[in-house]
XYZ file of C-alpha atoms in Angstrom:
325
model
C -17.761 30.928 4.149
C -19.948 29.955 0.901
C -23.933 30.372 1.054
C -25.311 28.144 3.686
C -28.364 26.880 1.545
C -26.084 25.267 -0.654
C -24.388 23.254 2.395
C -28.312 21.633 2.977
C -29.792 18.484 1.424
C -32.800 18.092 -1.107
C -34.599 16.802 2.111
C -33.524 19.803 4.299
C -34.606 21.751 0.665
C -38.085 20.213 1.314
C -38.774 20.158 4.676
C -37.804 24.209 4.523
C -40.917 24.305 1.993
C -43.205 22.437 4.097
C -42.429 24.343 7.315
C -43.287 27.674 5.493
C -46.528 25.991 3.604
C -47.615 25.145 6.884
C -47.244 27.966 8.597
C -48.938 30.119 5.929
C -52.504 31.365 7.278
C -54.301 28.397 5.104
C -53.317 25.530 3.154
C -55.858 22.899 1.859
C -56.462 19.157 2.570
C -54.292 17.944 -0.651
C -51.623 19.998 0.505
C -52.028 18.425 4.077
C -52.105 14.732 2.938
C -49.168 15.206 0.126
C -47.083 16.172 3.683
C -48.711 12.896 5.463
C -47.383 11.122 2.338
C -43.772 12.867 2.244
C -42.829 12.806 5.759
C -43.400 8.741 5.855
C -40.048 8.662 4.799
C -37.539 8.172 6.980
C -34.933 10.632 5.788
C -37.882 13.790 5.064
C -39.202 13.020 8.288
C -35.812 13.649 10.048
C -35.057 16.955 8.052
C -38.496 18.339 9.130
C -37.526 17.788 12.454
C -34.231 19.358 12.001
C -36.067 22.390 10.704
C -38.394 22.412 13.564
C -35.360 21.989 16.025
C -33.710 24.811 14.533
C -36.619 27.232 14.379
C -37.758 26.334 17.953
C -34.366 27.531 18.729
C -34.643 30.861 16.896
C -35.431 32.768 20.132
C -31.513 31.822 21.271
C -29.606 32.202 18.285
C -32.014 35.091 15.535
C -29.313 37.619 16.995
C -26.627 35.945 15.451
C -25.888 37.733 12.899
C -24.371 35.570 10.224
C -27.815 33.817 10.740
C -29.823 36.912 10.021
C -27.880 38.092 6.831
C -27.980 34.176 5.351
C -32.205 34.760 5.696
C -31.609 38.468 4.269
C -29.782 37.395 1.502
C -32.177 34.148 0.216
C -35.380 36.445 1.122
C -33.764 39.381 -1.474
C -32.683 37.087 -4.285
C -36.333 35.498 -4.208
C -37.205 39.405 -4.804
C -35.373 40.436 -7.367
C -36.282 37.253 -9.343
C -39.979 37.311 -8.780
C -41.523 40.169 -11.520
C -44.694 40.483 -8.451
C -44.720 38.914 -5.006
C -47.522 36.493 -5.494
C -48.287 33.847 -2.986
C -46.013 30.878 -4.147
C -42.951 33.327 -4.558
C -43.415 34.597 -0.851
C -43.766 30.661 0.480
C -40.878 29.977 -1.415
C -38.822 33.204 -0.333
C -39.631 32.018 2.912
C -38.378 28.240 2.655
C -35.392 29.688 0.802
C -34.410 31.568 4.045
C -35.782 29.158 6.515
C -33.443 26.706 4.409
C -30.633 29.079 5.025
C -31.428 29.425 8.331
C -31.483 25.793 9.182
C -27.801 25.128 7.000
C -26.636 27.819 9.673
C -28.070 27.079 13.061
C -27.211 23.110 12.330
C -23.915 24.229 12.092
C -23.979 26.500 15.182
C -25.993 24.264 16.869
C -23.212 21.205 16.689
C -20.525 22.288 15.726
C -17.444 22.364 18.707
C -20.192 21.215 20.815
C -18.631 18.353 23.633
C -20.483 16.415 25.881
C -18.849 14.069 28.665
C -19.565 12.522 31.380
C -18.123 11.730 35.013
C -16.591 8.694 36.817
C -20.106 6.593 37.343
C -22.215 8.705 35.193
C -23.809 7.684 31.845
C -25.484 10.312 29.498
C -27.801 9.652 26.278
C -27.394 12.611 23.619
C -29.596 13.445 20.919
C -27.442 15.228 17.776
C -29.077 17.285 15.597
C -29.732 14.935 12.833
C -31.577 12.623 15.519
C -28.562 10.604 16.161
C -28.596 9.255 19.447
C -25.230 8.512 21.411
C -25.684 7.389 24.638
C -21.932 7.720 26.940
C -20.536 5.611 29.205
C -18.732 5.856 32.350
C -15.719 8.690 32.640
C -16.349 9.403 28.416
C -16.435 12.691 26.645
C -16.515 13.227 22.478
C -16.899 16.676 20.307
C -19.446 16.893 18.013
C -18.399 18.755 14.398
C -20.945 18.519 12.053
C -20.548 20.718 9.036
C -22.824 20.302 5.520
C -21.278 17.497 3.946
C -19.954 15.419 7.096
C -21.404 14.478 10.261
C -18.015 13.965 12.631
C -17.658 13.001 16.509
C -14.373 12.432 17.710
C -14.202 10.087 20.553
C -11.190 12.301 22.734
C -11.783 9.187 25.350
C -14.622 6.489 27.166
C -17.349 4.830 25.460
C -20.392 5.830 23.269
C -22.855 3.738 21.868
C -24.155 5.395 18.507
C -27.341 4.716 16.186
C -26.689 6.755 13.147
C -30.077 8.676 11.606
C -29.288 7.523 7.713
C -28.007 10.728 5.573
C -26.674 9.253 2.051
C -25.090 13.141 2.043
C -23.374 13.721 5.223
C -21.004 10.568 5.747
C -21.033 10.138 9.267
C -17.527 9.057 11.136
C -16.314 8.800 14.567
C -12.799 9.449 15.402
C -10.904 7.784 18.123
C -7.292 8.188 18.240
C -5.806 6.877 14.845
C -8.956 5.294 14.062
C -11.754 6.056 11.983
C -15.397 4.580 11.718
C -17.876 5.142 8.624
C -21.519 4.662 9.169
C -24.584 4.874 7.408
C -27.810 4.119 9.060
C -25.930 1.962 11.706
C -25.550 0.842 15.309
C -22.562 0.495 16.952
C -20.075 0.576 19.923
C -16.695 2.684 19.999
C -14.630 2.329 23.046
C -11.288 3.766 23.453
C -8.934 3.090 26.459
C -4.798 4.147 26.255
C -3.742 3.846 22.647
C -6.279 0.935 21.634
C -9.851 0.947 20.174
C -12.815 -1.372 20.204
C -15.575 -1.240 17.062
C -18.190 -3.276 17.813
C -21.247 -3.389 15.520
C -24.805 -4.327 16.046
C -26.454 -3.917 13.219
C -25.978 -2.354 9.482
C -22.087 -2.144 8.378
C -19.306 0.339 8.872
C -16.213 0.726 7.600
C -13.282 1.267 9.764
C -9.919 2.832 8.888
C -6.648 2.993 11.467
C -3.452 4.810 11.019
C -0.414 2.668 10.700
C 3.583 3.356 10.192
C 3.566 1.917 6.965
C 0.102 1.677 5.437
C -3.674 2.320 6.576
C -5.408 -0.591 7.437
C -9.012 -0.787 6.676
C -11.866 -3.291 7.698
C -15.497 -3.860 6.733
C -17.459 -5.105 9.480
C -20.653 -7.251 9.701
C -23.165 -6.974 12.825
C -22.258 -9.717 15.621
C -18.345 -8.473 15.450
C -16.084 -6.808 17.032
C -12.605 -4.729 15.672
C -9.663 -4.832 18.339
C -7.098 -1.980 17.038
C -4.178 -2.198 19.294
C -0.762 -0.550 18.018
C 1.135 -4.131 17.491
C -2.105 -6.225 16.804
C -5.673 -5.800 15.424
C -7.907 -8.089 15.142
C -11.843 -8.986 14.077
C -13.830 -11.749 16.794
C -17.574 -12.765 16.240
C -18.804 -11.435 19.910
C -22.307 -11.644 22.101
C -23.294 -8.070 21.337
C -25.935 -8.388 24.071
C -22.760 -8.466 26.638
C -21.098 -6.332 24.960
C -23.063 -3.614 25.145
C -24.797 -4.432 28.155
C -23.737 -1.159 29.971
C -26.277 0.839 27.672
C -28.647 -0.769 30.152
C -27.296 -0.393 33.334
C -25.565 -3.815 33.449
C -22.571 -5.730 33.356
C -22.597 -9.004 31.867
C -19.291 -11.457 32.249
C -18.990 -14.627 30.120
C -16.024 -16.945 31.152
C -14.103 -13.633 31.602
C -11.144 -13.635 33.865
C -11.642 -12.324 37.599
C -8.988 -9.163 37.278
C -10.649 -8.248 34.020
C -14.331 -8.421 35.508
C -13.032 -6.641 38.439
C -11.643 -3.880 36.029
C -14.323 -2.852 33.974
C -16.364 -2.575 37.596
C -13.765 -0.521 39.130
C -14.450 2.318 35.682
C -17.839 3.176 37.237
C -16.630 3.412 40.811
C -14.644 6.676 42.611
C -13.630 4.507 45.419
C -12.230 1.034 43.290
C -11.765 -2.567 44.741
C -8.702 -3.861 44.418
C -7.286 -7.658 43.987
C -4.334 -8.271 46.655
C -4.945 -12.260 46.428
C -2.011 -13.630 44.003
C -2.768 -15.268 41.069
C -6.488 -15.253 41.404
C -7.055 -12.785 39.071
C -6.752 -15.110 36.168
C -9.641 -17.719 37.323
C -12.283 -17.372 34.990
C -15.826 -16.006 36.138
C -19.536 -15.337 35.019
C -21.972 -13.159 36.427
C -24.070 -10.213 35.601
C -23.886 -6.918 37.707
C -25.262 -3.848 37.834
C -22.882 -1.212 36.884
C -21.802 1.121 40.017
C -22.978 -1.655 42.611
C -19.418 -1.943 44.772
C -21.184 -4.114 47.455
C -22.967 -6.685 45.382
C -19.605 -7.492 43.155
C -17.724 -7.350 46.614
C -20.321 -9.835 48.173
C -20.312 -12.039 45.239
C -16.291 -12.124 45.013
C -15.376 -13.069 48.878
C -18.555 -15.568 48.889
C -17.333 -17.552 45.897
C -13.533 -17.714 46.508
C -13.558 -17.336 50.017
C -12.132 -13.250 50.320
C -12.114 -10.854 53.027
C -13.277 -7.110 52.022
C -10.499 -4.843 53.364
C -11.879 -0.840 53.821
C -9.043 1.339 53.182
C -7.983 4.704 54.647
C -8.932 6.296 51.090
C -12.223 4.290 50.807
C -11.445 1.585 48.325
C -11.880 -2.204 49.328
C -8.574 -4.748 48.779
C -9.445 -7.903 48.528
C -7.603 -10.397 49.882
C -7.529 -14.134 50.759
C -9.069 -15.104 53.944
C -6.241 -16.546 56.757
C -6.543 -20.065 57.373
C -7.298 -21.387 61.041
């Protein structure tokens, strides 16, 4: 393993300064506004709060002790190349090892690190570069962040992601044989069997999927969506506001046939409803639900093509067509 300082950004470089500036005993009103002035920037003010993350954290993870000899080791080469310890050389032996400090509890911090959720659960996550991924029903994805990439590898579900901009740390979600590259970006990756669904809201990303014979790669614009299916990909222009209407709670269905509607319903519910009413399933249906709520899709479904709700002996509802008189 190299020296983690050198795995940091000139940001990361920076807001290590700051952090020990400001924590000195006194620092004077210049000082204070030239901060005001730096963090106003989107990317400084994100490293500082990395930093402060990190060192907030100190109390679980000083012990460590790869941590303790990377502050050891920037604190003694500021020694032995300062001829007296004056003020400045002490601040900056101190953001030298709070830099070092901050290369190796991000990595600690993130790295490995999964998060998932259950059947009918959704759970927002803050990274530590401020990314926030928010997960979707029955999702999980592993976090491995190292000093020059930011990585999270969708093992299966939905995530919605918007990216914190780092021009140094590419940052790329896996799913399957597919690969997204982001920069300052919002987007949706959903990944069900072998397929995968890109769709982006705003900024660009660049997508990349395995193939037999030769990678494929796509650019894509905000207000489309990437299919990547094993014998067919393809890029649509989509309503972004349906399609990632499940970030708030909802379901949204636009002309969308009934067995598909009644699928992505069923993903958020332990005990599903099933469709025993022939060739219904293809009739196409609008609507917008609220994700988990069984009884109002149930309700809406027999009232509009004249169903009877079933209860099963395992607690799941069959639909099916209601007897003539």
């Amino acid at each position: 393993m190299g020296d983690p300082a050198d795995r940091i950004t000139t940001a990361d470089r920076e807001a290590a300064d700051w952090f020990a500036r400001l924590g000195s005993r006194s620092i004077s009103g210049e000082a204070l506004a030239s901060f005001e002035a730096w963090r106003r920037n989107a990317d400084n003010l994100a490293a500082y709060n990395r930093i402060e993350r990190v060192w907030q954290a100190g109390g679980r993870i000083s012990g460590d002790p790869e941590m303790q000899k990377a502050a050891q080791d920037a604190l003694a080469r500021t020694a032995r190349s300062s001829t007296n310890w004056n003020p400045a050389a002490i601040v900056g032996g101190l953001a030298l090892a709070c830099a070092a400090i901050v290369a190796v509890g991000l990595s600690q911090m993130s790295s490995r690190t999964t998060y998932s959720t259950a059947i009918g659960e959704q759970r927002p996550v803050t990274l530590a570069d401020g990314t926030t991924v928010r997960l979707d029903t029955n999702s999980a994805i592993q976090v491995r962040y190292s000093g020059d990439q930011r990585i999270v590898v969708l093992e299966n579900g939905q995530a919605f992601f918007d990216v914190t901009p780092d021009a140094d740390r590419p940052f790329i979600v896996e799913a399957g044989g597919t690969s997204v590259t982001a920069l300052g970006t919002t987007f949706d990756v959903r990944r069900y069997g072998t397929s995968v669904e890109v769709t982006l809201v705003s900024g660009s990303v660049e997508v990349e999927a395995e193939d037999p014979v030769q990678a494929k790669r796509w650019r894509l614009e905000p207000g489309s969506q990437l299919r990547v299916a094993a014998k067919h990909s393809q890029v649509l222009a989509v309503d972004t506001a349906a399609e990632t209407s499940w970030t708030q709670g909802e379901l949204i269905f636009r002309d969308q046939p009934l067995g598909e509607a009644l699928a992505e319903v069923n993903r958020y519910l332990v005990r599903p409803v099933r469709l025993d009413a022939g060739r219904l399933g293809d009739v196409r249906v609008s609507g917008v639900f609220k994700t988990g709520d069984r009884d109002a899709f149930v309700s809406a479904a027999t009232d509009l093509f004249e169903l009877q709700a079933v209860p099963e002996a395992d607690g799941s509802i069959r639909l099916v067509r209601t007897p003539t008189k």
